[in-house]
GROMACS .gro file of C-alpha atoms in nm:
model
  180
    1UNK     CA    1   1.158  -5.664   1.498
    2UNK     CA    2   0.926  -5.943   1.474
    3UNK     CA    3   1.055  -6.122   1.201
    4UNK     CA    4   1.389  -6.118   1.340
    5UNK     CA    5   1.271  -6.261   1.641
    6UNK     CA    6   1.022  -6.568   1.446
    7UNK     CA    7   1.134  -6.832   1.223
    8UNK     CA    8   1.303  -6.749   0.896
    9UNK     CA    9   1.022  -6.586   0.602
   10UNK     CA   10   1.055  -6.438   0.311
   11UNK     CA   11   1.168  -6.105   0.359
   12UNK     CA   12   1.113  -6.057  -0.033
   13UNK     CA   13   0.719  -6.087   0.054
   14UNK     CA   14   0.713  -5.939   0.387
   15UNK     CA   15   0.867  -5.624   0.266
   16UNK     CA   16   0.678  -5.613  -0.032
   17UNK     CA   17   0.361  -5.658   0.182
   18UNK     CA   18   0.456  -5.429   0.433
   19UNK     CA   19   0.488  -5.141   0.198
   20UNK     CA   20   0.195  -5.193   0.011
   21UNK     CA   21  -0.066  -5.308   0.262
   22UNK     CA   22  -0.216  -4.960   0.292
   23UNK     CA   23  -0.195  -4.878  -0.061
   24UNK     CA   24  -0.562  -4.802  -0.081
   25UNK     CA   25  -0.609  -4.602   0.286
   26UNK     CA   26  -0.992  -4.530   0.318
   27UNK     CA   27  -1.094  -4.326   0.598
   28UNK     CA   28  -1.236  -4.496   0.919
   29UNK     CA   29  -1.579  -4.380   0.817
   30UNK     CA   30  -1.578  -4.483   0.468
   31UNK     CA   31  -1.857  -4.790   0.373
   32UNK     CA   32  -1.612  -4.981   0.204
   33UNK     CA   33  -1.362  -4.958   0.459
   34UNK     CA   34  -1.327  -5.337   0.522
   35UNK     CA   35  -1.255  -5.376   0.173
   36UNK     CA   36  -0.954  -5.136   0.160
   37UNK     CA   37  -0.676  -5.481   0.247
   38UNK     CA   38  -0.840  -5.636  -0.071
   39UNK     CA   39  -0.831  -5.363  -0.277
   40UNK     CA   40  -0.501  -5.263  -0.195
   41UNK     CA   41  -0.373  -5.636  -0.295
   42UNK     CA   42  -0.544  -5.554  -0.567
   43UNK     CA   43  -0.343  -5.240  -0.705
   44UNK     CA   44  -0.056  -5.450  -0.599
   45UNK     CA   45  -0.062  -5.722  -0.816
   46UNK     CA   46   0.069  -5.510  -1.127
   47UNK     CA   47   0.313  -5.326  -0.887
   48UNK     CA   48   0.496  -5.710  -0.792
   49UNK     CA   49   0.500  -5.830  -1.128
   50UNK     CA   50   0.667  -5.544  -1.213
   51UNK     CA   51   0.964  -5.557  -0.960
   52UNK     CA   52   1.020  -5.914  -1.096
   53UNK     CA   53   0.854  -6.144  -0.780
   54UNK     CA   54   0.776  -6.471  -0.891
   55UNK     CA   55   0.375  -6.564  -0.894
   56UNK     CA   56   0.361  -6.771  -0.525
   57UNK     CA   57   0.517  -6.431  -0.358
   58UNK     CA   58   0.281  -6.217  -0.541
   59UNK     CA   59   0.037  -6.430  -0.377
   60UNK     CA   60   0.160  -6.461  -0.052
   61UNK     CA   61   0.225  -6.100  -0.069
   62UNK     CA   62  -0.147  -6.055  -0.144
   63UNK     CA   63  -0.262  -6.294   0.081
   64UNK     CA   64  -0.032  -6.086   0.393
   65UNK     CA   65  -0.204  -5.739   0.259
   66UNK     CA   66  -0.563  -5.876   0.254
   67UNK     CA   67  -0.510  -6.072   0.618
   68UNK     CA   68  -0.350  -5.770   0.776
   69UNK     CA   69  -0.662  -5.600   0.795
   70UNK     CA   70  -0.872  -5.591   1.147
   71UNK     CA   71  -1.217  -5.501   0.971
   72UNK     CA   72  -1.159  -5.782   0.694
   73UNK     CA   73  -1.116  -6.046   0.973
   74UNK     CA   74  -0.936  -6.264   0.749
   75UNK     CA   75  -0.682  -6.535   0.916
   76UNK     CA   76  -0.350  -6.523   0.849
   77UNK     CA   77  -0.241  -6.857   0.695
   78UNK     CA   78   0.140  -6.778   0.641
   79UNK     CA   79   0.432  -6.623   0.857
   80UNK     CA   80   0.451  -6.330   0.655
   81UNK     CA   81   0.062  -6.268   0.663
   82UNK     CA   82   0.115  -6.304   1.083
   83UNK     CA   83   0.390  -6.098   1.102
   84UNK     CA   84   0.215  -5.825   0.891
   85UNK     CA   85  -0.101  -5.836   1.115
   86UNK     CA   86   0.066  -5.812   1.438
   87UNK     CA   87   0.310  -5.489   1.319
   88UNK     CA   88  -0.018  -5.347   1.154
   89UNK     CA   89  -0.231  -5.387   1.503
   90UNK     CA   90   0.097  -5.300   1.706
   91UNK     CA   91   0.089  -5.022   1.527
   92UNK     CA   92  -0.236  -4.912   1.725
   93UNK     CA   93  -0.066  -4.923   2.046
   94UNK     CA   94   0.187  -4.733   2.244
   95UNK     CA   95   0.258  -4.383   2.226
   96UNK     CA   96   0.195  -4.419   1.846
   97UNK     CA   97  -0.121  -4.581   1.883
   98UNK     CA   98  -0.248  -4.322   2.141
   99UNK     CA   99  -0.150  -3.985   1.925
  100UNK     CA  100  -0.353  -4.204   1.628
  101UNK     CA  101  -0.672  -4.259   1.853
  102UNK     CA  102  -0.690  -3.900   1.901
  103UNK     CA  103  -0.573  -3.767   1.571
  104UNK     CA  104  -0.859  -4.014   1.431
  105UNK     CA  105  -1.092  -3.886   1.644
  106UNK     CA  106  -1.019  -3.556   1.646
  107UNK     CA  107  -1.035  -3.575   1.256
  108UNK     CA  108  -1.447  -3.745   1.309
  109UNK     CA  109  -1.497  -3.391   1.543
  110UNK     CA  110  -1.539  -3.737   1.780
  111UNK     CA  111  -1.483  -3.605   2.173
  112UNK     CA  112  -1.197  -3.715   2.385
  113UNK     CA  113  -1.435  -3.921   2.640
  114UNK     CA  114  -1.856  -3.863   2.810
  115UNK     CA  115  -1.802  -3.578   3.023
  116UNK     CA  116  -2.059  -3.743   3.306
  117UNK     CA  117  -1.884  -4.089   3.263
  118UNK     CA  118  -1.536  -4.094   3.089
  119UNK     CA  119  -1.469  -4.463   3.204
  120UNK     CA  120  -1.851  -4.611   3.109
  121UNK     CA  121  -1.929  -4.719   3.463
  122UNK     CA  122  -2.278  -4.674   3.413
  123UNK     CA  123  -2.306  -4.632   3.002
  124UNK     CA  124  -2.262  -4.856   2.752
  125UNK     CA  125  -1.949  -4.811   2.539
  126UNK     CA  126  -1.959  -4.647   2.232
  127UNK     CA  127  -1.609  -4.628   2.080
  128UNK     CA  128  -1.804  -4.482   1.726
  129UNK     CA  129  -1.834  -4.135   1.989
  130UNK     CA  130  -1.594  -4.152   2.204
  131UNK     CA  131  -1.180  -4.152   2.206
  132UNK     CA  132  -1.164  -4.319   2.529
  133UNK     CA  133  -1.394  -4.615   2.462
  134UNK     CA  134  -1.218  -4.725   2.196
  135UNK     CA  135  -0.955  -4.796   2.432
  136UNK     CA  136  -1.158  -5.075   2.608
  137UNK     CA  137  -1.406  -5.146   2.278
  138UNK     CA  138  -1.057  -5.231   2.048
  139UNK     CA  139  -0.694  -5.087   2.148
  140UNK     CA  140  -0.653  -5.329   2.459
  141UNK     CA  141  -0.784  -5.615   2.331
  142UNK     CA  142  -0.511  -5.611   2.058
  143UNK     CA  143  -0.241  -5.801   2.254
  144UNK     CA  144  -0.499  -6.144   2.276
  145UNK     CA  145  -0.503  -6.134   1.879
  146UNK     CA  146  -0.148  -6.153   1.804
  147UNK     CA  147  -0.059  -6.406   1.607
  148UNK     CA  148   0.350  -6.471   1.686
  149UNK     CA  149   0.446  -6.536   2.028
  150UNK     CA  150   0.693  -6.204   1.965
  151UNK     CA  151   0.404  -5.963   1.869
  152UNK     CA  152   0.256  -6.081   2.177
  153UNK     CA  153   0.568  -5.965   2.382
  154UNK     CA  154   0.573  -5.642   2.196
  155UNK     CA  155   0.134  -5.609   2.214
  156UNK     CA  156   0.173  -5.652   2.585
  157UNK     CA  157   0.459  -5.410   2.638
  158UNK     CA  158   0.230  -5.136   2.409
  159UNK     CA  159  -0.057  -5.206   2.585
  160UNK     CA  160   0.146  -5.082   2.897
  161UNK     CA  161   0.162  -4.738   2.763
  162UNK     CA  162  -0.195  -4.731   2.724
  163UNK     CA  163  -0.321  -4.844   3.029
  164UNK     CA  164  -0.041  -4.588   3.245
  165UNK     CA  165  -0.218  -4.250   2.999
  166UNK     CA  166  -0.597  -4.417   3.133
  167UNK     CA  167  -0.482  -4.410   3.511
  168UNK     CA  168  -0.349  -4.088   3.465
  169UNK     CA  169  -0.623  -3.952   3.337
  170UNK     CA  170  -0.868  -4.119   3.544
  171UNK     CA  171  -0.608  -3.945   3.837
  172UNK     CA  172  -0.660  -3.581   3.678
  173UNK     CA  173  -1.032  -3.616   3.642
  174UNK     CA  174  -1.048  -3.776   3.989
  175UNK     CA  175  -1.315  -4.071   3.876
  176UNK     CA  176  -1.201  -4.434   3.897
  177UNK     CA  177  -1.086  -4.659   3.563
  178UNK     CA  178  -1.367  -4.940   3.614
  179UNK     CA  179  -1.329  -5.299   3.443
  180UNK     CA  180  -1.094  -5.180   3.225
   0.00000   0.00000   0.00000
């Protein structure tokens, strides 16, 4: 959807990229995670010279699998690399996004939110504990970060979905959703 909507790119290298960007897929609470983009370009390399790409879309198609990465914090330098990133972090929001916060967490026996203070009024965050902050620490600060004026569109629209499940379950456990 994004491409479509930004200048023409090389579909060749976004595809390519796009189905090999989590090729190595190390859990959340794995030391090397921030590494997993650059290993996975890595164990790529092989994989594109073998379907016949031509040695500037390997690398481009590298480059797009290492920048996608949030932990890495590596800029995107090409359209494919920006369009990668923003599907990657769209990814994390909307009704997708939300059933992977909690399936993550679940998964690190991490609870759904601080019984005493759900919305961190008077806590710090702490989105490494709980489901909830990571919505504030991470998931809504996604749409700033996009890097094409169409994953921006589509970030915002996400986001949406996110912020309507926070006020309606700030509404069932009857606290307010503070600076948030």
């Amino acid at each position: 959807m994004i491409a479509d909507r930004e200048a023409p790119c090389d579909r060749t290298v976004l595809l390519a990229a796009a189905y090999l960007h989590d090729l190595v897929n190390l859990p959340k609470s794995h030391p090397d995670r921030a590494k997993a983009s650059l290993l996975s370009a890595e164990k790529s390399t092989p994989l594109l010279r073998d379907l016949g790409l031509r040695a500037d879309q390997i690398d481009a198609t590298c480059h797009a699998i290492i920048a996608h990465s949030f932990s890495a914090n590596i800029p995107p330098e090409t359209l494919e690399a920006k369009i990668l990133q923003d599907a990657d972090r769209i990814e994390a929001l909307g009704a997708i996004g939300l059933a992977r916060c909690f399936a993550v967490s679940g998964a690190l026996s991490r609870p759904l939110f601080h019984f005493e203070d759900p919305f961190s009024v008077s806590r710090p965050r702490d989105d490494q504990t709980y489901a909830v902050d990571h919505f504030a620490e991470k998931l809504l600060r996604l749409p700033a970060t996009m890097q094409t004026a169409a994953g921006r569109e589509l970030a915002n629209e996400r986001a949406g979905v996110l912020r309507r499940y926070l006020e309606d379950l700030a509404t069932e456990l009857d606290v307010p959703v503070s600076g948030w």
